[in-house]
CSV table of C-alpha atoms in Angstrom, one decimal:
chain,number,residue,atom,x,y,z
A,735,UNK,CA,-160.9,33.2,121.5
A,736,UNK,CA,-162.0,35.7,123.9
A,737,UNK,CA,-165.8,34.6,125.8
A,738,UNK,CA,-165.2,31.4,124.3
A,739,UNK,CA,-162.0,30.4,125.6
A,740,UNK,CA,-163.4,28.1,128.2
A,741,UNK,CA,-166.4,26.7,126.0
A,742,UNK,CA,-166.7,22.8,126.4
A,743,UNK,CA,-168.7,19.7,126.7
A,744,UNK,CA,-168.5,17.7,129.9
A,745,UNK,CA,-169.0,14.2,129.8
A,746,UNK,CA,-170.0,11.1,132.3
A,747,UNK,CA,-172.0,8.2,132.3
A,748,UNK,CA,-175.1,6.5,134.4
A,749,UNK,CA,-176.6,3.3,134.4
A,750,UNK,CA,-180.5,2.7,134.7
A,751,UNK,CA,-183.0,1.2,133.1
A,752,UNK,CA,-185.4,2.0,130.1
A,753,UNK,CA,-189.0,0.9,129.5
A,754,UNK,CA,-191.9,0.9,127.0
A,755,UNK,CA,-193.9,-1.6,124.9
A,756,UNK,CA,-194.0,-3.4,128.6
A,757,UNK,CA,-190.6,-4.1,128.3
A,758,UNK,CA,-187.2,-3.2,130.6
A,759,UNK,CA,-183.8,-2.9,130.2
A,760,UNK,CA,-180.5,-2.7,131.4
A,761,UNK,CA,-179.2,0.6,129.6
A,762,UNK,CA,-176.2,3.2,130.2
A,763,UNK,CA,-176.8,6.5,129.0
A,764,UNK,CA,-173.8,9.6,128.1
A,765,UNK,CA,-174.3,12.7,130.6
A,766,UNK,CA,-173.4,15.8,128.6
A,767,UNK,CA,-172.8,19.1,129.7
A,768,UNK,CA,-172.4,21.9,127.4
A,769,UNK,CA,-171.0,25.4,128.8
A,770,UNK,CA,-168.1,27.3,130.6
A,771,UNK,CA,-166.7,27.9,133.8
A,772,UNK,CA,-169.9,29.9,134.8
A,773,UNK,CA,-173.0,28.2,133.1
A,774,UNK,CA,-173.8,25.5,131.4
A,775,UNK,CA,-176.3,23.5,129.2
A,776,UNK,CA,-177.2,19.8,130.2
A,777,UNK,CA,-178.4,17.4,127.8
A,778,UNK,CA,-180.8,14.7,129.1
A,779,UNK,CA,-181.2,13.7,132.5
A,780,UNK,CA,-180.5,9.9,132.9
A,781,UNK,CA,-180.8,7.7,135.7
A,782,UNK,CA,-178.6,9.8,138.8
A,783,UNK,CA,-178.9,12.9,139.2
A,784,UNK,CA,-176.1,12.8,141.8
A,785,UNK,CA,-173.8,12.1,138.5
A,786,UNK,CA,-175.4,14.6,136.7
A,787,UNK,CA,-174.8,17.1,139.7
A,788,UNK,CA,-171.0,16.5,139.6
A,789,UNK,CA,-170.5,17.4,136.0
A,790,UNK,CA,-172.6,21.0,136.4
A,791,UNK,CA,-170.2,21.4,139.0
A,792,UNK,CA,-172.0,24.2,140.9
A,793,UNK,CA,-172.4,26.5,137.5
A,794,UNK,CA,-175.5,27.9,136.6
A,795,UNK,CA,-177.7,25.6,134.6
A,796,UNK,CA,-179.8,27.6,131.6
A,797,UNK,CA,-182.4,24.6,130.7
A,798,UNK,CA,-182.1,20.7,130.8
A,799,UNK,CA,-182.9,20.4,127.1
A,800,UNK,CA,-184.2,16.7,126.4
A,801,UNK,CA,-183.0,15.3,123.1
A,802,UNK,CA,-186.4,12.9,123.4
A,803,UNK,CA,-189.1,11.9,125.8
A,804,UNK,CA,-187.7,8.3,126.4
A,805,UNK,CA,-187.9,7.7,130.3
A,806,UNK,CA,-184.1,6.8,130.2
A,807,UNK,CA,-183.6,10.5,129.4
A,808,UNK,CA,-186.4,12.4,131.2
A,809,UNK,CA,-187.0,10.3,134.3
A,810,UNK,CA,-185.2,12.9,136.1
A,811,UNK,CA,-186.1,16.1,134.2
A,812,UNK,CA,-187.9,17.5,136.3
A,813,UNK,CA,-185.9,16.4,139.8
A,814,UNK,CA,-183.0,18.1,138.1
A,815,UNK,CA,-184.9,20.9,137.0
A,816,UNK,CA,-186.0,21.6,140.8
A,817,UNK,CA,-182.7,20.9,142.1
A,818,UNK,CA,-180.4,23.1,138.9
A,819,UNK,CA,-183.6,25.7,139.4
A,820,UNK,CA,-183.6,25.5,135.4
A,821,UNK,CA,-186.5,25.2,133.0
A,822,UNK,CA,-187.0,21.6,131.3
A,823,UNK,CA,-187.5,22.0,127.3
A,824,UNK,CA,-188.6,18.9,124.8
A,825,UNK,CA,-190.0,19.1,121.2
A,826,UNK,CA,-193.9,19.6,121.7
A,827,UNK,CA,-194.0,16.0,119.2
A,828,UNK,CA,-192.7,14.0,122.0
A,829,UNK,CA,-195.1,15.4,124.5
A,830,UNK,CA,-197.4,11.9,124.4
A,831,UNK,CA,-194.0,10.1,124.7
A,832,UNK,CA,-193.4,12.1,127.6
A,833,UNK,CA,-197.3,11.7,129.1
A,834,UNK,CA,-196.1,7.8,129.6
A,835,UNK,CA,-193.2,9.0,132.5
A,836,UNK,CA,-195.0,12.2,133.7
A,837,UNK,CA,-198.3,12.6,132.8
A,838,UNK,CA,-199.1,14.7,135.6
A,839,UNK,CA,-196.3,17.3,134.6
A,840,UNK,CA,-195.9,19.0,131.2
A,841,UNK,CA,-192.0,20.4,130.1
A,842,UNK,CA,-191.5,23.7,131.0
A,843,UNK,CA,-190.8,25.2,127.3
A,844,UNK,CA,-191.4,23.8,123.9
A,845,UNK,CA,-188.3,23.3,121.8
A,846,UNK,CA,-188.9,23.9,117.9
A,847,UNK,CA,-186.8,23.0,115.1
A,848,UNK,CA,-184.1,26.1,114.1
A,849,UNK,CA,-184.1,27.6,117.8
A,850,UNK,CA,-181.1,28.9,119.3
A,851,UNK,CA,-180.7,28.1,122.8
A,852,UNK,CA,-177.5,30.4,123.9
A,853,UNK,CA,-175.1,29.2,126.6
A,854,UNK,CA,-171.8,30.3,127.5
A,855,UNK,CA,-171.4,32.7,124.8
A,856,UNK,CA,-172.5,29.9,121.6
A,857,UNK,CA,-175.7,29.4,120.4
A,858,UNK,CA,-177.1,25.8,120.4
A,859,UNK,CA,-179.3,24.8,117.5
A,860,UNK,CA,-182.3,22.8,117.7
A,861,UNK,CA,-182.5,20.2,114.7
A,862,UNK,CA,-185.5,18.1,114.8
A,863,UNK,CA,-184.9,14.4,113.4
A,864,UNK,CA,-187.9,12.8,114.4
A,865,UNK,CA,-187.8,9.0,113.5
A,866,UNK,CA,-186.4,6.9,116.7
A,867,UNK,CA,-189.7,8.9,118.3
A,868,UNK,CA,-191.6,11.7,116.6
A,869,UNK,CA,-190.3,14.6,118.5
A,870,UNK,CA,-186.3,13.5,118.9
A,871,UNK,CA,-183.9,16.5,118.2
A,872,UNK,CA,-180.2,17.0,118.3
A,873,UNK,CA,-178.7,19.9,119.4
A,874,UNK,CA,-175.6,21.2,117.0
A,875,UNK,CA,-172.6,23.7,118.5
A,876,UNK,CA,-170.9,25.1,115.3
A,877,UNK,CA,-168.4,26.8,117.5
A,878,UNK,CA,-167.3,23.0,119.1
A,879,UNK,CA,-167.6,21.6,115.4
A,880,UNK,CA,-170.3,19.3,117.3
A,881,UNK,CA,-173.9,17.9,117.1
A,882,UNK,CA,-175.5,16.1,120.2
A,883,UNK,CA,-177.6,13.0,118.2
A,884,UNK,CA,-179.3,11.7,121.2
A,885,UNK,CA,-180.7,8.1,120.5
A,886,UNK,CA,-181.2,9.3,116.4
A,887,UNK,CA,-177.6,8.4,115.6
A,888,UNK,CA,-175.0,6.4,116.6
A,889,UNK,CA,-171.6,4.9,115.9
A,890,UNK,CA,-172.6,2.4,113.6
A,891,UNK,CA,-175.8,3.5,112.5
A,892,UNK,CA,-179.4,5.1,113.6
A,893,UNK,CA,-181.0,4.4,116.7
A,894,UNK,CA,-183.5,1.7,117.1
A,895,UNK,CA,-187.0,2.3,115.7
A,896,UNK,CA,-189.1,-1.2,116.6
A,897,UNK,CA,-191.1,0.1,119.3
A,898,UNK,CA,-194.2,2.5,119.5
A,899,UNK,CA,-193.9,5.9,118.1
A,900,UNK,CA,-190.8,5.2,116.0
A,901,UNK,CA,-190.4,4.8,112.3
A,902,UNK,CA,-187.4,3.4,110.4
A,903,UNK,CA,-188.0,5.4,107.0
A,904,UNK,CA,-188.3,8.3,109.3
A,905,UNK,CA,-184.9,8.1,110.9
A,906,UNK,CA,-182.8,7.3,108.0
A,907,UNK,CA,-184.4,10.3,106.0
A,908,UNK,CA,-183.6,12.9,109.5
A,909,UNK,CA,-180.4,11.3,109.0
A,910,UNK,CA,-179.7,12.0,105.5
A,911,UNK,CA,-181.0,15.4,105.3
A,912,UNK,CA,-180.5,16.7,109.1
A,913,UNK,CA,-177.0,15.2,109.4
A,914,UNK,CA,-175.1,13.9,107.1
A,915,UNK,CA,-175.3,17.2,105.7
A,916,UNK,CA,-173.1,18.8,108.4
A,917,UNK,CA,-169.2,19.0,107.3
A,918,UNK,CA,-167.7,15.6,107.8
A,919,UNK,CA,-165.2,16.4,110.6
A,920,UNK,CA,-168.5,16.7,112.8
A,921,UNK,CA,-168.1,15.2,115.5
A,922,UNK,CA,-171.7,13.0,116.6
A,923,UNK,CA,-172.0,12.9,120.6
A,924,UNK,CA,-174.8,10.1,121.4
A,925,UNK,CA,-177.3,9.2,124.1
A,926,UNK,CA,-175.6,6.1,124.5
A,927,UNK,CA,-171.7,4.6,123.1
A,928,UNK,CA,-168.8,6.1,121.6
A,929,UNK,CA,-168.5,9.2,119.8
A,930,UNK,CA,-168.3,9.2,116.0
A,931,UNK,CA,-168.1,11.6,113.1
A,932,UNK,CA,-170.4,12.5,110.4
A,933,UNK,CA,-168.1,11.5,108.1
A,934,UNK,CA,-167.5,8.2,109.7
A,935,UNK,CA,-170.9,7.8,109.3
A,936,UNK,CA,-171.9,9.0,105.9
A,937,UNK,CA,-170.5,6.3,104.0
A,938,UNK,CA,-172.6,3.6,105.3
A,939,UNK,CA,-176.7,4.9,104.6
A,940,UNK,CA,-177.1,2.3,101.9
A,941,UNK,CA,-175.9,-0.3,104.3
A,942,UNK,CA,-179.0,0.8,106.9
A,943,UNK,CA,-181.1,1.0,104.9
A,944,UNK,CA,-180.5,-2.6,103.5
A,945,UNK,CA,-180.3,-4.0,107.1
A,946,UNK,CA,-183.4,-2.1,107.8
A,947,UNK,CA,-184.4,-2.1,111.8
């Protein structure tokens, strides 16, 4: 296994809030922390960064890479990316999104779709799936047999797409020809909820796309 040996993804959770349209809610998001015993990739910065802290464990932090621009999980971004002393990267589509939490302060580096991000001897891939907002990516670890869907899939189905800058058709296509294409045994990592697997989730397209949003 050799440089790889200690790969793995660190998980914890936070509770916070999450706003837009004029609205607020009660949400808990999934900290996830991609890496070894010596650096590591974080995923999102929701709600505590105190939380957040404790699973980077003192290692050195290569970029807080934002899987979208909802305030749930960027509020933070650039608190942690002071305190990690790590650049902040988000998909230059989500930029307006990200204007409504800090429009004052732009992301340090523009994620695009098919970059590599490497950490801890792997390579991270950037998959844009824009539909749950225009500039929402996941980030897939072939080595871990993993891909990190932020808020664009979950168990049971894609994330929600009835508020501004989402679209439904959207989604479910980035769905079906951004993930479901991976090998079944994938396991999906979410922004919020329980893990699932491509496979697990394959099955049932037809069934969102009946149900609609």
């Amino acid at each position: 296994m050799g440089a790889m040996e200690n790969l793995r993804i660190d998980h914890a959770t936070a509770d916070g809030t999450f706003s837009l349209d004029g609205e607020t809610f009660d949400v808990e998001n999934n900290i996830w922390v991609l890496g070894d015993d010596e650096e590591c990739l974080v995923v999102d910065a929701p709600h505590d960064l105190d939380a957040l802290a404790a699973v980077v464990a003192g290692r050195r932090v290569v970029a807080i890479a934002c899987t979208h621009a909802h305030d749930d999980h960027v509020a933070l971004a650039p608190a942690a990316a002071e305190r990690f002393d790590a650049p902040t990267m988000l998909h230059h589509a989500d930029l307006e999104v990200w204007g409504l939490t800090h429009p004052a302060k732009d992301p340090d580096r523009m994620l695009h779709d098919g970059q590599l991000i490497d950490v801890a001897g792997t390579e991270v891939e950037v998959v844009h799936t824009p539909g749950h907002s225009p500039g929402s990516v996941c980030f897939r670890v072939a080595d871990l047999g993993v891909v990190l869907t932020g808020d664009t899939l979950f168990a049971g189905g894609p994330g929600a797409t009835g508020r501004s800058f989402s679209d439904f058709p959207t989604i479910v296509e980035s769905i079906r020809e951004r993930l479901l294409t991976l090998p079944a045994d994938t396991r999906a990592l979410p922004g919020h909820g329980a893990t699932t697997t491509i496979g697990d989730e394959a099955p049932h397209v037809q069934e969102w796309i009946d149900r609609g949003h």
